[in-house]
Amino acid sequence: MSQALDTHTAIAVIGAGAMGSGIAQVAAQAGHKVYLHDQREGAAATGRDGVAKQLQRRVDKGKMEQQAVDAIIGRIHPVSALSDVAESSMVIEAIIEDLEIKRELLANLEELCGPETILATNTSSISVTALGAKLSKPERLVGMHFFNPAPLMALVEVVKGLATDNVVAETVHATASNWGKKPVFATSTPGFIVNRVARPFYAESLRLLQEQTADAATLDAIIREAGNFRMGPFELTDLIGHDVNYAVTNSVFNAYYQDTRFLPSLIQKELVEAGRLGRKSGHGFYSYAEGSQRPSPRTEPECQSHENRLIVEGEMGPAKALVDRFRDAGLEIIERDGPGQLRFGDAVLALTDGRMATERAQVEGTLNLTLFDLAFDFAKASRLAVSVASQASDKAVSDACALLQKAGIAVSLLEDRPGLVVMRTVAMLANEAADAALQGVATKEDIDLAMQAGLNYPEGPLSWSDRLGNGRVFRVLRNIQGSYEEDRYRPALLLRKNHYAEKGFYA
Ligand SMILES: NC(=O)c1ccc[n+]([C@@H]2O[C@H](COP(=O)([O-])OP(=O)(O)OC[C@H]3O[C@@H](n4cnc5c(N)ncnc54)[C@H](O)[C@@H]3O)[C@@H](O)[C@H]2O)c1
């Protein structure tokens, strides 16, 4: 592995907007002298002052020494001429997201800087290969993709274009590590790792909303309380801004030649057209007007059942821990062979396998069927989504609900759709991650790390897929695909291969 850039060398950051200022702070915190340049007069100084203000808040809270802040700010030098950055060991551009403007800047930098200077781009959507194509030495251009806000987010995607020299990429990787970041390597493909693999997180919930499976607040609550994600997709896109999120989806969709896996959502398009961009405009899926309250998730009222005997038929797979919760709740547990389902009163409950409850009930002859969704940790989940077969009796539905409530689980009863919410989302995330791994976009370890460090996912999608047991995600996807009869849910080749090899990604 190559060495990190020496902290005695200077780093230059071009573009002192949200990202550039944050990157300047990160490099200065690591000990580098930083030149900060922006073509707008005064913007570089404003950027540095913004960093000072942020750090001052930490001093006020007693989290940082004034002396340390002064030292960091003292290392950031706003410069008005581009030629002032010539002596840097690396120049990171964080200017407007425009291929031609970035190309022109990089060409100028190539002229000004010495042959050893690394040229790095913070682009989130432009091909590093295309950015380097007109340089005389494209091998020294590399993507260094920080996440917003750069000082707080750990992930840095080190993106290799077709011509990028491996030594250059390794130097940037080691440098990002030295700066306290978690770097991963990625090839220059649309969306790199995170902006590609994360698409289903938004897309599947948007589709479920469009199909009237549940309202936004209920879907958000399920993703948070059962899936263990920090935020649900609707509150998160409200925070990101629908204009930004919709633009990224469109860009990835078009870059992959309209692959339906990335299909943008009409619901999100309408929000953008209405100017309901989320928090920043005061309205998105939720209202942010003063005094407005977030709607509560739909939760079933208390269901009554005097039954206290639970029959566990066969292996419950990832939902095994649920049985312990029922035992702890005082239920008598009877175990016997079976396909992996629970019987309680008139109800039969099973973990979703990607089919609708109505279809599965008919095929398996279990008419009183209730399907429950995946949870990140069945031992702790405070809410579960369920769907009920159309054929089920009212008593069976009430028994199913009562059973889950006995374990202290809030029940969100959804319209009967394939794969419910968390299972469907996790299966599609793993599918995208598997495809990215197959295509060599990054290693499986780096993909999992990127989704955790870049987006705070509770677990990397490939490791999560392994934890669900051999072949489960593959079977779920095949069933969802069968339900919709759409190409969008086709299982990735590596999932299929693992299924037949009876192994996971890691073992
Ligand atoms: N905002 C994000 O969440 C995010 C995350 C990761 C990457 N990025 C990428 O980072 C880059 C910057 O994004 P941002 O959100 O900081 O934008 P921004 O609009 O906040 O800042 C861009 C700055 O670049 C300056 N600028 C424009 N053209 C210039 C030029 N030719 N020379 C010098 N300065 C120039 C502008 O004056 C402005 O101050 C983009 O490539 C973007 O795709 C953004």
Coordinates of C-alpha atoms and ligand atoms in Angstrom, one line a residue:
M1 CA 0.0 0.0 0.0
S2 CA 1.1 3.5 -0.7
Q3 CA 1.9 6.1 2.0
A4 CA -0.5 8.8 3.0
L5 CA 0.4 12.3 2.0
D6 CA 2.7 13.9 4.6
T7 CA 0.8 16.4 6.8
H8 CA 3.7 18.8 6.2
T9 CA 2.5 19.2 2.7
A10 CA -0.2 21.6 1.6
I11 CA -3.7 20.5 0.4
A12 CA -5.8 22.7 -1.9
V13 CA -9.6 22.7 -2.0
I14 CA -11.3 24.5 -4.9
G15 CA -14.9 25.5 -4.4
A16 CA -15.7 26.8 -0.9
G17 CA -19.4 25.8 -0.8
A18 CA -21.0 23.3 1.6
M19 CA -18.6 20.4 0.6
G20 CA -15.4 22.4 -0.1
S21 CA -15.5 24.2 3.3
G22 CA -16.1 20.9 5.1
I23 CA -13.3 19.1 3.2
A24 CA -10.9 22.0 4.0
Q25 CA -11.8 21.6 7.7
V26 CA -11.1 17.9 7.6
A27 CA -7.7 18.4 6.0
A28 CA -6.8 21.2 8.4
Q29 CA -7.9 19.2 11.4
A30 CA -5.5 16.5 10.2
G31 CA -2.6 19.0 10.3
H32 CA -2.3 20.1 6.7
K33 CA -1.9 23.7 5.5
V34 CA -5.0 24.2 3.3
Y35 CA -5.4 26.6 0.4
L36 CA -9.1 27.3 -0.1
H37 CA -10.1 28.9 -3.4
D38 CA -13.4 29.9 -4.9
Q39 CA -14.1 31.9 -8.1
R40 CA -16.7 34.0 -6.2
E41 CA -15.0 36.9 -4.5
G42 CA -15.0 36.5 -0.7
A43 CA -16.5 33.0 -0.9
A44 CA -13.3 31.3 0.4
A45 CA -13.1 33.6 3.4
T46 CA -16.8 33.0 4.1
G47 CA -16.2 29.3 3.8
R48 CA -13.4 29.5 6.4
D49 CA -15.5 31.7 8.7
G50 CA -18.3 29.1 8.5
V51 CA -15.9 26.4 9.6
A52 CA -14.7 28.7 12.5
K53 CA -18.4 29.2 13.5
Q54 CA -19.1 25.5 13.5
L55 CA -16.0 24.8 15.6
Q56 CA -16.8 27.7 18.0
R57 CA -20.0 25.9 18.9
R58 CA -18.0 22.9 20.0
V59 CA -15.8 25.2 22.2
D60 CA -19.0 26.7 23.7
K61 CA -20.2 23.2 24.5
G62 CA -16.9 22.4 26.1
K63 CA -16.2 19.8 23.5
M64 CA -13.1 21.4 22.1
E65 CA -10.3 23.7 23.2
Q66 CA -10.1 27.3 21.8
Q67 CA -6.5 26.8 21.1
A68 CA -7.2 23.7 18.9
V69 CA -9.8 25.7 16.9
D70 CA -7.4 28.6 16.4
A71 CA -4.8 26.2 15.1
I72 CA -7.2 24.6 12.6
I73 CA -8.5 27.9 11.4
G74 CA -5.0 29.3 11.2
R75 CA -4.1 26.5 8.8
I76 CA -6.9 27.4 6.3
H77 CA -5.8 30.1 3.8
P78 CA -8.3 31.6 1.5
V79 CA -6.6 32.4 -1.8
S80 CA -8.0 34.5 -4.6
A81 CA -5.8 33.3 -7.5
L82 CA -5.9 29.7 -8.7
S83 CA -2.1 29.9 -9.2
D84 CA -1.7 30.2 -5.4
V85 CA -2.5 26.5 -5.0
A86 CA 0.4 25.3 -7.3
E87 CA 2.6 24.0 -4.4
S88 CA 0.0 21.6 -3.0
S89 CA 0.5 17.8 -2.8
M90 CA -3.1 17.3 -3.7
V91 CA -5.9 19.5 -5.1
I92 CA -9.5 18.5 -4.3
E93 CA -12.1 20.1 -6.5
A94 CA -15.6 20.6 -5.0
I95 CA -17.0 23.1 -7.5
I96 CA -20.3 23.0 -9.3
E97 CA -21.5 19.6 -10.7
D98 CA -20.9 20.3 -14.4
L99 CA -18.6 18.2 -16.6
E100 CA -17.3 21.0 -18.9
I101 CA -16.7 23.4 -16.0
K102 CA -14.9 20.8 -14.0
R103 CA -12.8 19.7 -17.0
E104 CA -11.7 23.3 -17.6
L105 CA -10.7 23.7 -14.0
L106 CA -8.8 20.4 -14.0
A107 CA -7.0 21.4 -17.2
N108 CA -5.9 24.7 -15.6
L109 CA -4.7 22.8 -12.5
E110 CA -2.7 20.4 -14.6
E111 CA -0.9 23.4 -16.2
L112 CA -0.3 25.2 -12.8
C113 CA 0.7 22.3 -10.5
G114 CA 3.8 20.2 -10.5
P115 CA 3.7 16.7 -12.1
E116 CA 3.5 15.0 -8.7
T117 CA 0.4 16.8 -7.5
I118 CA -2.6 14.5 -7.2
L119 CA -5.8 15.9 -8.7
A120 CA -8.9 14.7 -6.9
T121 CA -12.6 15.4 -7.6
N122 CA -15.5 15.3 -5.1
T123 CA -18.0 14.7 -7.9
S124 CA -21.0 12.7 -6.8
S125 CA -22.3 11.8 -10.2
I126 CA -19.9 12.6 -13.0
S127 CA -17.7 9.8 -14.4
V128 CA -14.1 10.2 -13.2
T129 CA -13.0 8.6 -16.5
A130 CA -14.9 11.4 -18.5
L131 CA -13.4 14.1 -16.2
G132 CA -9.9 12.8 -16.9
A133 CA -10.3 12.1 -20.6
K134 CA -8.9 15.5 -21.8
L135 CA -6.0 15.7 -19.3
S136 CA -2.5 15.0 -20.6
K137 CA -1.9 12.9 -17.5
P138 CA -5.3 11.4 -16.6
E139 CA -3.6 8.8 -14.4
R140 CA -3.2 11.4 -11.6
L141 CA -6.9 12.2 -11.4
V142 CA -9.0 10.2 -8.8
G143 CA -12.4 10.6 -7.2
M144 CA -12.4 11.5 -3.5
H145 CA -16.1 11.5 -2.8
F146 CA -16.9 12.8 0.7
F147 CA -20.4 12.8 2.1
N148 CA -22.3 15.7 3.5
P149 CA -21.4 17.1 6.1
A150 CA -17.8 16.1 5.3
P151 CA -16.4 16.7 8.9
L152 CA -19.0 14.3 10.3
M153 CA -19.6 11.6 7.8
A154 CA -16.9 8.9 7.9
L155 CA -17.1 7.5 4.4
V156 CA -14.9 8.5 1.5
E157 CA -15.3 6.7 -1.8
V158 CA -12.0 6.6 -3.6
V159 CA -13.1 6.4 -7.2
K160 CA -10.8 5.0 -9.9
G161 CA -11.4 6.1 -13.5
L162 CA -10.2 4.0 -16.4
A163 CA -6.8 5.7 -16.4
T164 CA -6.3 6.4 -12.7
D165 CA -3.0 5.1 -11.4
N166 CA -3.4 2.6 -8.6
V167 CA -0.6 4.3 -6.6
V168 CA -2.5 7.6 -6.8
A169 CA -5.7 5.9 -5.6
E170 CA -3.9 4.1 -2.8
T171 CA -2.3 7.3 -1.7
V172 CA -5.6 9.0 -1.5
H173 CA -7.1 6.0 0.4
A174 CA -4.2 6.1 2.9
T175 CA -4.6 9.9 3.3
A176 CA -8.3 9.7 3.9
S177 CA -7.6 7.0 6.5
N178 CA -5.1 9.3 8.2
W179 CA -7.7 12.0 8.2
G180 CA -9.9 9.8 10.4
K181 CA -12.2 8.7 7.6
K182 CA -13.3 5.2 6.4
P183 CA -12.2 5.0 2.8
V184 CA -13.4 2.4 0.3
F185 CA -12.3 1.8 -3.3
A186 CA -14.9 2.0 -6.1
T187 CA -14.7 2.0 -9.9
S188 CA -16.1 4.9 -11.8
T189 CA -19.6 3.6 -12.5
P190 CA -22.9 5.5 -12.2
G191 CA -23.6 6.3 -8.5
F192 CA -20.3 4.7 -7.4
I193 CA -21.3 2.5 -4.4
V194 CA -23.6 4.4 -2.1
N195 CA -25.7 6.4 -4.5
R196 CA -26.4 3.2 -6.5
V197 CA -26.8 0.6 -3.8
A198 CA -29.1 2.9 -1.7
R199 CA -31.7 3.5 -4.5
P200 CA -34.0 0.7 -3.4
F201 CA -34.2 2.1 0.1
Y202 CA -36.2 5.0 -1.3
A203 CA -37.7 3.2 -4.4
E204 CA -39.4 0.3 -2.6
S205 CA -41.1 2.5 0.0
L206 CA -42.1 5.0 -2.6
R207 CA -43.7 2.1 -4.6
L208 CA -45.4 0.7 -1.5
L209 CA -46.8 4.2 -0.8
Q210 CA -48.0 4.5 -4.4
E211 CA -49.7 1.1 -4.1
Q212 CA -51.5 2.3 -0.9
T213 CA -49.9 -0.3 1.2
A214 CA -49.7 2.2 4.1
D215 CA -49.2 5.9 4.7
A216 CA -45.7 7.5 4.9
A217 CA -45.7 7.8 8.7
T218 CA -46.5 4.1 9.1
L219 CA -43.8 3.0 6.5
D220 CA -41.2 5.2 8.2
A221 CA -42.0 3.8 11.6
I222 CA -41.7 0.2 10.3
I223 CA -38.3 0.9 8.7
R224 CA -37.1 2.5 11.9
E225 CA -38.6 0.3 14.6
A226 CA -38.4 -3.0 12.8
G227 CA -35.6 -2.3 10.3
N228 CA -33.3 -0.4 12.8
F229 CA -32.5 2.2 10.2
R230 CA -32.0 5.7 11.7
M231 CA -34.6 7.3 9.6
G232 CA -37.4 6.1 7.4
P233 CA -37.2 6.9 3.6
F234 CA -39.9 9.6 3.7
E235 CA -38.5 11.6 6.6
L236 CA -35.0 11.1 5.1
T237 CA -35.9 12.4 1.6
D238 CA -37.7 15.3 3.3
L239 CA -34.4 16.1 4.9
I240 CA -32.2 15.5 1.8
G241 CA -34.6 17.5 -0.4
H242 CA -36.8 15.9 -3.0
D243 CA -35.2 17.9 -5.8
V244 CA -31.8 16.5 -4.9
N245 CA -33.0 12.9 -4.2
Y246 CA -35.1 12.8 -7.4
A247 CA -32.2 14.1 -9.5
V248 CA -29.9 11.5 -8.2
T249 CA -32.4 8.7 -8.9
N250 CA -33.0 10.1 -12.4
S251 CA -29.3 10.3 -13.1
V252 CA -28.6 6.7 -12.0
F253 CA -31.7 5.5 -13.9
N254 CA -30.6 7.1 -17.1
A255 CA -26.9 6.2 -16.6
Y256 CA -28.0 2.5 -16.5
Y257 CA -30.1 2.9 -19.6
Q258 CA -33.4 3.0 -17.9
D259 CA -33.0 -0.2 -15.9
T260 CA -36.4 -0.5 -14.1
R261 CA -34.6 -1.4 -10.9
F262 CA -33.9 2.4 -10.7
L263 CA -37.2 3.6 -11.9
P264 CA -38.0 7.1 -10.5
S265 CA -41.2 7.6 -8.6
L266 CA -44.2 9.6 -9.9
I267 CA -45.1 10.5 -6.3
Q268 CA -41.7 12.1 -5.8
K269 CA -41.9 13.8 -9.2
E270 CA -45.2 15.4 -8.2
L271 CA -43.7 16.6 -4.9
V272 CA -40.9 18.3 -6.9
E273 CA -43.3 19.8 -9.3
A274 CA -45.4 21.2 -6.4
G275 CA -42.3 22.7 -4.8
R276 CA -42.8 20.5 -1.8
L277 CA -39.0 19.8 -1.5
G278 CA -39.1 18.8 2.1
R279 CA -37.8 20.5 5.2
K280 CA -36.1 23.3 3.3
S281 CA -39.4 24.4 1.6
G282 CA -41.5 23.7 4.7
H283 CA -43.4 20.8 3.2
G284 CA -42.6 17.4 1.7
F285 CA -44.2 14.2 2.7
Y286 CA -44.7 15.9 6.0
S287 CA -45.5 19.5 6.9
Y288 CA -42.8 21.6 8.7
A289 CA -45.0 24.6 9.2
E290 CA -45.0 25.9 12.7
G291 CA -47.2 23.9 15.1
S292 CA -47.7 21.1 12.6
Q293 CA -47.4 17.6 14.0
R294 CA -46.1 14.5 12.4
P295 CA -48.9 12.0 11.9
S296 CA -48.7 8.9 14.1
P297 CA -48.0 5.5 12.5
R298 CA -51.0 3.2 12.1
T299 CA -51.0 0.8 15.0
E300 CA -53.6 -1.8 15.7
P301 CA -55.6 -1.2 18.9
E302 CA -55.4 -3.9 21.6
C303 CA -56.7 -7.3 20.3
Q304 CA -58.2 -9.7 22.8
S305 CA -57.4 -13.4 23.0
H306 CA -57.7 -15.8 25.9
E307 CA -55.5 -18.3 24.1
N308 CA -52.2 -19.0 25.8
R309 CA -50.9 -21.9 23.8
L310 CA -48.5 -21.3 20.9
I311 CA -47.7 -24.1 18.5
V312 CA -44.4 -23.7 16.7
E313 CA -44.3 -25.8 13.6
G314 CA -40.7 -26.2 12.3
E315 CA -37.8 -23.8 12.1
M316 CA -38.6 -20.1 12.3
G317 CA -35.2 -19.1 10.7
P318 CA -34.4 -15.4 11.3
A319 CA -37.6 -15.1 13.4
K320 CA -36.4 -17.7 16.0
A321 CA -36.0 -15.0 18.7
L322 CA -39.7 -14.2 18.5
V323 CA -40.5 -17.6 20.0
D324 CA -38.4 -16.7 23.1
R325 CA -40.3 -13.5 23.5
F326 CA -43.6 -15.4 23.5
R327 CA -42.2 -17.8 26.0
D328 CA -41.0 -14.9 28.2
A329 CA -44.5 -13.4 27.9
G330 CA -45.8 -16.6 29.6
L331 CA -47.2 -18.5 26.7
E332 CA -47.1 -22.3 26.7
I333 CA -44.9 -23.3 23.7
I334 CA -45.5 -26.6 21.9
E335 CA -42.9 -27.4 19.2
R336 CA -43.6 -29.9 16.4
D337 CA -42.5 -30.4 12.8
G338 CA -43.8 -28.1 10.1
P339 CA -42.9 -25.6 7.4
G340 CA -41.8 -22.8 9.8
Q341 CA -45.0 -21.2 11.1
L342 CA -46.8 -20.4 14.3
R343 CA -50.4 -21.4 15.3
F344 CA -52.2 -19.3 17.8
G345 CA -55.9 -19.7 18.2
D346 CA -57.3 -19.6 14.7
A347 CA -54.3 -17.8 13.3
V348 CA -51.4 -19.1 11.3
L349 CA -48.4 -16.8 11.2
A350 CA -45.3 -17.0 9.1
L351 CA -42.4 -14.8 8.0
T352 CA -42.9 -13.3 4.6
D353 CA -41.2 -15.2 1.7
G354 CA -42.0 -12.5 -0.9
R355 CA -45.5 -13.7 -1.9
M356 CA -48.7 -12.0 -0.9
A357 CA -50.5 -13.6 2.0
T358 CA -53.5 -14.1 -0.2
E359 CA -51.6 -16.1 -2.8
R360 CA -49.6 -18.1 -0.3
A361 CA -52.7 -18.9 1.7
Q362 CA -54.4 -20.3 -1.4
V363 CA -51.4 -22.3 -2.6
E364 CA -50.6 -23.8 0.8
G365 CA -54.2 -24.2 1.9
T366 CA -53.6 -22.2 5.0
L367 CA -56.5 -19.8 4.7
N368 CA -56.1 -18.0 8.1
L369 CA -52.6 -16.8 7.2
T370 CA -51.0 -13.7 8.5
L371 CA -47.5 -12.8 7.2
F372 CA -45.1 -10.8 9.3
D373 CA -42.2 -8.7 8.1
L374 CA -38.5 -9.0 8.7
A375 CA -37.0 -7.3 11.7
F376 CA -33.3 -6.4 12.1
D377 CA -33.4 -8.1 15.5
F378 CA -36.5 -10.1 16.4
A379 CA -35.4 -10.2 20.0
K380 CA -35.8 -6.4 20.3
A381 CA -38.1 -5.1 17.5
S382 CA -40.8 -2.8 18.9
R383 CA -43.0 -2.9 15.8
L384 CA -43.8 -5.4 13.1
A385 CA -45.7 -5.0 9.8
V386 CA -48.2 -7.7 9.0
S387 CA -50.4 -8.5 6.1
V388 CA -53.4 -10.8 6.1
A389 CA -54.8 -13.2 3.5
S390 CA -58.1 -12.1 2.1
Q391 CA -59.5 -15.5 3.0
A392 CA -58.6 -15.2 6.7
S393 CA -61.4 -14.9 9.2
D394 CA -61.8 -11.9 11.5
K395 CA -61.0 -14.1 14.5
A396 CA -57.8 -15.3 12.9
V397 CA -56.6 -11.7 12.2
S398 CA -57.5 -10.7 15.8
D399 CA -55.6 -13.8 17.2
A400 CA -52.5 -13.0 15.1
C401 CA -52.5 -9.4 16.3
A402 CA -53.1 -10.5 19.9
L403 CA -50.1 -12.9 19.8
L404 CA -47.6 -10.2 18.7
Q405 CA -49.0 -7.7 21.2
K406 CA -48.4 -10.2 24.0
A407 CA -44.7 -9.9 23.2
G408 CA -45.0 -6.1 23.5
I409 CA -44.9 -5.6 19.7
A410 CA -46.8 -2.8 18.0
V411 CA -48.6 -4.2 15.0
S412 CA -49.0 -2.2 11.8
L413 CA -51.5 -4.0 9.6
L414 CA -50.8 -3.3 5.9
E415 CA -52.5 -3.9 2.6
D416 CA -51.4 -7.3 1.3
R417 CA -48.4 -6.6 -0.9
P418 CA -45.4 -8.9 -1.8
G419 CA -42.5 -8.9 0.6
L420 CA -43.9 -6.4 3.1
V421 CA -41.6 -3.5 3.9
V422 CA -38.3 -4.4 5.7
M423 CA -37.9 -7.7 3.9
R424 CA -38.5 -6.2 0.5
T425 CA -36.2 -3.3 1.2
V426 CA -33.3 -5.4 2.5
A427 CA -33.7 -8.0 -0.3
M428 CA -33.5 -5.2 -2.9
L429 CA -30.5 -3.5 -1.2
A430 CA -28.7 -6.9 -1.1
N431 CA -29.6 -7.5 -4.7
E432 CA -28.1 -4.2 -5.8
A433 CA -25.0 -4.7 -3.6
A434 CA -24.6 -8.2 -5.1
D435 CA -24.8 -6.8 -8.6
A436 CA -22.3 -4.1 -7.8
A437 CA -19.9 -6.8 -6.3
L438 CA -20.4 -9.0 -9.4
Q439 CA -19.5 -6.1 -11.7
G440 CA -16.3 -5.3 -9.6
V441 CA -17.6 -1.8 -8.6
A442 CA -16.1 -2.6 -5.2
T443 CA -15.3 -5.6 -3.0
K444 CA -18.1 -7.0 -0.9
E445 CA -16.4 -5.8 2.3
D446 CA -16.1 -2.2 0.9
I447 CA -19.8 -2.2 -0.3
D448 CA -21.0 -3.2 3.2
L449 CA -18.7 -0.7 4.9
A450 CA -19.8 2.0 2.5
M451 CA -23.5 1.5 3.3
Q452 CA -22.8 1.6 7.1
A453 CA -20.3 4.5 7.1
G454 CA -21.9 6.6 4.4
L455 CA -25.6 6.2 5.4
N456 CA -25.5 4.7 8.9
Y457 CA -27.3 1.5 7.8
P458 CA -27.5 -0.9 10.8
E459 CA -25.7 -3.6 8.8
G460 CA -24.1 -4.0 5.4
P461 CA -26.6 -5.5 2.9
L462 CA -24.5 -8.5 2.0
S463 CA -23.7 -9.4 5.6
W464 CA -27.4 -8.9 6.4
S465 CA -28.3 -11.2 3.5
D466 CA -26.0 -13.9 4.9
R467 CA -27.5 -13.5 8.3
L468 CA -31.0 -14.3 6.9
G469 CA -29.7 -17.8 5.9
N470 CA -28.7 -19.4 2.7
G471 CA -30.9 -18.6 -0.3
R472 CA -33.5 -16.6 1.6
V473 CA -33.0 -13.3 -0.2
F474 CA -32.8 -15.1 -3.5
R475 CA -36.1 -16.9 -2.8
V476 CA -37.8 -13.7 -1.6
L477 CA -36.8 -11.8 -4.7
R478 CA -38.0 -14.7 -7.0
N479 CA -41.3 -14.6 -5.3
I480 CA -41.6 -10.8 -5.5
Q481 CA -40.6 -11.0 -9.2
G482 CA -43.3 -13.7 -9.7
S483 CA -45.9 -11.5 -8.0
Y484 CA -45.3 -8.5 -10.2
E485 CA -44.0 -10.4 -13.2
E486 CA -41.4 -7.6 -13.6
D487 CA -37.8 -7.6 -14.5
R488 CA -37.2 -5.0 -11.7
Y489 CA -37.0 -7.8 -9.1
R490 CA -34.8 -10.2 -10.9
P491 CA -32.3 -11.7 -8.5
A492 CA -28.7 -10.9 -9.0
L493 CA -26.5 -13.6 -10.3
L494 CA -24.4 -13.9 -7.2
L495 CA -27.5 -14.4 -5.0
R496 CA -28.5 -17.2 -7.4
K497 CA -25.0 -18.7 -7.3
N498 CA -24.9 -18.6 -3.5
H499 CA -28.3 -20.2 -3.3
Y500 CA -27.2 -23.2 -5.3
A501 CA -23.8 -23.4 -3.7
E502 CA -25.6 -23.2 -0.3
K503 CA -23.3 -20.5 1.0
G504 CA -23.3 -16.9 1.8
F505 CA -21.1 -13.9 0.6
Y506 CA -18.7 -14.3 3.6
A507 CA -18.8 -18.0 4.4
Ligands
LIG1 N1 -23.9 18.8 -1.3 C1 -23.7 17.4 -1.2 O1 -24.5 16.8 -0.5 C2 -22.6 16.8 -1.9 C3 -22.1 15.5 -1.4 C4 -21.0 14.9 -2.1 C5 -20.5 15.5 -3.2 N2 -21.0 16.7 -3.6 C6 -20.3 17.3 -4.8 O2 -19.4 18.4 -4.3 C7 -19.4 19.4 -5.3 C8 -19.7 20.7 -4.7 O3 -21.0 20.6 -4.1 P1 -21.6 21.7 -3.0 O4 -22.8 21.1 -2.5 O5 -20.5 22.0 -2.1 O6 -21.9 22.9 -4.0 P2 -22.0 24.5 -3.6 O7 -22.9 25.1 -4.6 O8 -22.4 24.6 -2.1 O9 -20.5 25.0 -3.7 C9 -19.8 25.1 -5.0 C10 -18.9 26.2 -4.9 O10 -18.0 26.2 -6.0 C11 -17.8 27.5 -6.5 N3 -17.4 27.4 -7.9 C12 -18.2 27.1 -9.0 N4 -17.4 27.1 -10.1 C13 -16.2 27.3 -9.7 C14 -14.9 27.4 -10.5 N5 -14.9 27.2 -11.8 N6 -13.8 27.6 -9.8 C15 -13.8 27.8 -8.4 N7 -15.0 27.8 -7.7 C16 -16.1 27.5 -8.4 C17 -19.1 28.2 -6.3 O11 -18.8 29.6 -6.2 C18 -19.5 27.6 -4.9 O12 -19.0 28.4 -3.8 C19 -20.2 19.0 -6.5 O13 -19.4 18.3 -7.4 C20 -21.2 18.0 -5.8 O14 -21.7 17.1 -6.7 C21 -22.0 17.3 -3.0

